[in-house]
Amino acid sequence: MYSKVLCMAVIVAIVAQFEDASGYGVAFSSNHFSKHDGHPEIVHGHGHHVDYHTHPHYTFDYKVEDQHTGDMKSQHESRDGDVVKGYYSLHQPDGSERTVHYHGDHHTGFHADVKYATHHIVPHHHHHHY
């Protein structure tokens, strides 16, 4: 799964650089990935074949901010063993922001808390004094 996310982050970074070079404005993207798996342990062996198992442990995050297109999103996720926790947020076409906090494990399954926030734009009126 982390390879898919890492690939997505690289694609987003390339697209952001292309948009900047095309003169459409500045876009910002960032990503980070850390993998902290433990030492491999032998699970079982079949003749010359040996399977290994490590305790999965990673964190990753990415962020995209493109003012020209309005593409604004971010995600953070961590895993320790079979417990996965994270959140993601994105600005939707209607101007609202969707934020999802999620967690899952083998015992309780997957759970997500989805929230929507509307950002109201208040126009500033400039008064000219003559």
Short mmCIF file of the C-alpha atoms (twelve columns), coordinates in Angstrom:
data_MODEL
# 
_entry.id   MODEL 
# 
loop_
_atom_site.group_PDB 
_atom_site.id 
_atom_site.type_symbol 
_atom_site.label_atom_id 
_atom_site.label_alt_id 
_atom_site.label_comp_id 
_atom_site.label_asym_id 
_atom_site.label_seq_id 
_atom_site.Cartn_x 
_atom_site.Cartn_y 
_atom_site.Cartn_z 
_atom_site.pdbx_PDB_model_num 
ATOM 1   C CA . MET A 1   0.000   0.000   0.000   1 
ATOM 2   C CA . TYR A 2   2.754   2.449   0.878   1 
ATOM 3   C CA . SER A 3   4.281   1.989   -2.587  1 
ATOM 4   C CA . LYS A 4   0.996   3.172   -4.156  1 
ATOM 5   C CA . VAL A 5   0.930   6.241   -1.922  1 
ATOM 6   C CA . LEU A 6   4.587   6.997   -2.621  1 
ATOM 7   C CA . CYS A 7   3.947   6.681   -6.371  1 
ATOM 8   C CA . MET A 8   0.954   9.038   -6.075  1 
ATOM 9   C CA . ALA A 9   3.037   11.578  -4.179  1 
ATOM 10  C CA . VAL A 10  5.724   11.521  -6.889  1 
ATOM 11  C CA . ILE A 11  3.113   12.028  -9.619  1 
ATOM 12  C CA . VAL A 12  1.586   14.939  -7.727  1 
ATOM 13  C CA . ALA A 13  5.028   16.544  -7.320  1 
ATOM 14  C CA . ILE A 14  5.741   16.192  -11.052 1 
ATOM 15  C CA . VAL A 15  2.386   17.696  -12.010 1 
ATOM 16  C CA . ALA A 16  2.927   20.585  -9.601  1 
ATOM 17  C CA . GLN A 17  6.331   21.338  -11.146 1 
ATOM 18  C CA . PHE A 18  4.869   21.209  -14.663 1 
ATOM 19  C CA . GLU A 19  2.125   23.656  -13.768 1 
ATOM 20  C CA . ASP A 20  4.684   26.049  -12.297 1 
ATOM 21  C CA . ALA A 21  6.838   25.874  -15.446 1 
ATOM 22  C CA . SER A 22  3.805   26.475  -17.668 1 
ATOM 23  C CA . GLY A 23  3.189   29.895  -16.138 1 
ATOM 24  C CA . TYR A 24  -0.125  29.032  -14.471 1 
ATOM 25  C CA . GLY A 25  1.097   29.875  -10.996 1 
ATOM 26  C CA . VAL A 26  2.911   28.334  -8.115  1 
ATOM 27  C CA . ALA A 27  1.883   24.971  -6.767  1 
ATOM 28  C CA . PHE A 28  3.249   23.348  -3.653  1 
ATOM 29  C CA . SER A 29  3.495   19.678  -2.834  1 
ATOM 30  C CA . SER A 30  5.426   17.712  -0.261  1 
ATOM 31  C CA . ASN A 31  5.633   14.149  0.940   1 
ATOM 32  C CA . HIS A 32  7.430   12.114  3.574   1 
ATOM 33  C CA . PHE A 33  7.691   8.389   4.172   1 
ATOM 34  C CA . SER A 34  9.403   6.543   7.035   1 
ATOM 35  C CA . LYS A 35  9.503   2.787   7.380   1 
ATOM 36  C CA . HIS A 36  10.543  1.318   10.746  1 
ATOM 37  C CA . ASP A 37  9.972   -2.418  10.399  1 
ATOM 38  C CA . GLY A 38  11.662  -4.634  12.960  1 
ATOM 39  C CA . HIS A 39  14.137  -7.408  12.268  1 
ATOM 40  C CA . PRO A 40  12.729  -10.265 10.173  1 
ATOM 41  C CA . GLU A 41  11.630  -13.373 12.030  1 
ATOM 42  C CA . ILE A 42  11.282  -16.803 10.450  1 
ATOM 43  C CA . VAL A 43  7.618   -17.775 10.283  1 
ATOM 44  C CA . HIS A 44  8.007   -21.250 8.775   1 
ATOM 45  C CA . GLY A 45  10.213  -23.064 6.323   1 
ATOM 46  C CA . HIS A 46  9.460   -25.592 3.604   1 
ATOM 47  C CA . GLY A 47  12.677  -27.355 2.595   1 
ATOM 48  C CA . HIS A 48  14.829  -24.574 1.161   1 
ATOM 49  C CA . HIS A 49  11.996  -22.013 1.230   1 
ATOM 50  C CA . VAL A 50  11.797  -19.777 4.286   1 
ATOM 51  C CA . ASP A 51  9.123   -17.149 4.919   1 
ATOM 52  C CA . TYR A 52  9.947   -14.057 6.948   1 
ATOM 53  C CA . HIS A 53  7.675   -11.783 8.918   1 
ATOM 54  C CA . THR A 54  8.455   -8.363  10.318  1 
ATOM 55  C CA . HIS A 55  6.408   -6.134  12.563  1 
ATOM 56  C CA . PRO A 56  5.067   -3.516  10.109  1 
ATOM 57  C CA . HIS A 57  5.695   0.040   11.251  1 
ATOM 58  C CA . TYR A 58  5.544   3.111   8.986   1 
ATOM 59  C CA . THR A 59  4.343   6.695   8.701   1 
ATOM 60  C CA . PHE A 60  3.748   8.810   5.635   1 
ATOM 61  C CA . ASP A 61  2.210   12.117  4.737   1 
ATOM 62  C CA . TYR A 62  1.745   14.313  1.715   1 
ATOM 63  C CA . LYS A 63  0.293   17.710  0.963   1 
ATOM 64  C CA . VAL A 64  -0.721  19.537  -2.218  1 
ATOM 65  C CA . GLU A 65  -1.621  23.224  -2.424  1 
ATOM 66  C CA . ASP A 66  -2.342  24.595  -5.888  1 
ATOM 67  C CA . GLN A 67  -4.027  27.991  -5.714  1 
ATOM 68  C CA . HIS A 68  -4.525  28.137  -9.502  1 
ATOM 69  C CA . THR A 69  -6.566  24.933  -9.799  1 
ATOM 70  C CA . GLY A 70  -7.891  24.867  -6.238  1 
ATOM 71  C CA . ASP A 71  -6.391  21.410  -5.699  1 
ATOM 72  C CA . MET A 72  -5.868  21.379  -1.932  1 
ATOM 73  C CA . LYS A 73  -5.420  18.073  -0.118  1 
ATOM 74  C CA . SER A 74  -3.347  16.336  2.505   1 
ATOM 75  C CA . GLN A 75  -3.028  12.944  4.148   1 
ATOM 76  C CA . HIS A 76  -1.174  11.425  7.086   1 
ATOM 77  C CA . GLU A 77  -1.144  7.739   7.995   1 
ATOM 78  C CA . SER A 78  0.740   5.530   10.419  1 
ATOM 79  C CA . ARG A 79  0.820   1.807   11.028  1 
ATOM 80  C CA . ASP A 80  2.132   -0.157  13.980  1 
ATOM 81  C CA . GLY A 81  1.504   -3.882  13.617  1 
ATOM 82  C CA . ASP A 82  -2.089  -4.402  12.575  1 
ATOM 83  C CA . VAL A 83  -3.223  -0.952  13.782  1 
ATOM 84  C CA . VAL A 84  -3.573  1.733   11.091  1 
ATOM 85  C CA . LYS A 85  -4.495  5.335   11.941  1 
ATOM 86  C CA . GLY A 86  -4.705  8.403   9.780   1 
ATOM 87  C CA . TYR A 87  -6.586  11.290  8.271   1 
ATOM 88  C CA . TYR A 88  -7.028  12.976  4.962   1 
ATOM 89  C CA . SER A 89  -8.616  16.219  3.927   1 
ATOM 90  C CA . LEU A 90  -9.478  17.794  0.614   1 
ATOM 91  C CA . HIS A 91  -11.222 20.849  -0.736  1 
ATOM 92  C CA . GLN A 92  -14.235 19.864  -2.790  1 
ATOM 93  C CA . PRO A 93  -15.460 21.687  -5.923  1 
ATOM 94  C CA . ASP A 94  -18.325 23.325  -3.982  1 
ATOM 95  C CA . GLY A 95  -15.809 25.048  -1.663  1 
ATOM 96  C CA . SER A 96  -16.378 22.803  1.333   1 
ATOM 97  C CA . GLU A 97  -13.598 20.845  2.982   1 
ATOM 98  C CA . ARG A 98  -13.978 17.132  3.714   1 
ATOM 99  C CA . THR A 99  -11.879 15.723  6.563   1 
ATOM 100 C CA . VAL A 100 -11.773 12.026  7.370   1 
ATOM 101 C CA . HIS A 101 -10.117 10.568  10.466  1 
ATOM 102 C CA . TYR A 102 -9.849  6.791   10.286  1 
ATOM 103 C CA . HIS A 103 -8.442  3.807   12.141  1 
ATOM 104 C CA . GLY A 104 -8.554  0.089   11.763  1 
ATOM 105 C CA . ASP A 105 -7.203  -3.151  13.128  1 
ATOM 106 C CA . HIS A 106 -7.899  -6.881  12.891  1 
ATOM 107 C CA . HIS A 107 -10.140 -6.858  15.983  1 
ATOM 108 C CA . THR A 108 -12.501 -3.924  15.411  1 
ATOM 109 C CA . GLY A 109 -12.293 -3.459  11.616  1 
ATOM 110 C CA . PHE A 110 -12.208 -0.134  9.800   1 
ATOM 111 C CA . HIS A 111 -13.807 3.021   11.231  1 
ATOM 112 C CA . ALA A 112 -14.002 6.478   9.667   1 
ATOM 113 C CA . ASP A 113 -15.275 9.800   11.018  1 
ATOM 114 C CA . VAL A 114 -16.183 12.080  8.099   1 
ATOM 115 C CA . LYS A 115 -16.754 15.808  8.602   1 
ATOM 116 C CA . TYR A 116 -17.547 18.622  6.205   1 
ATOM 117 C CA . ALA A 117 -16.743 22.270  6.779   1 
ATOM 118 C CA . THR A 118 -17.878 25.187  4.669   1 
ATOM 119 C CA . HIS A 119 -15.563 28.142  4.396   1 
ATOM 120 C CA . HIS A 120 -17.412 31.357  3.807   1 
ATOM 121 C CA . ILE A 121 -15.615 33.998  1.823   1 
ATOM 122 C CA . VAL A 122 -16.330 37.469  3.113   1 
ATOM 123 C CA . PRO A 123 -15.613 40.186  0.557   1 
ATOM 124 C CA . HIS A 124 -13.661 43.168  1.806   1 
ATOM 125 C CA . HIS A 125 -15.140 46.530  0.846   1 
ATOM 126 C CA . HIS A 126 -12.607 49.279  0.562   1 
ATOM 127 C CA . HIS A 127 -13.863 52.728  1.381   1 
ATOM 128 C CA . HIS A 128 -12.143 55.497  -0.456  1 
ATOM 129 C CA . HIS A 129 -11.819 58.771  1.388   1 
ATOM 130 C CA . TYR A 130 -11.477 61.827  -0.803  1 
# 
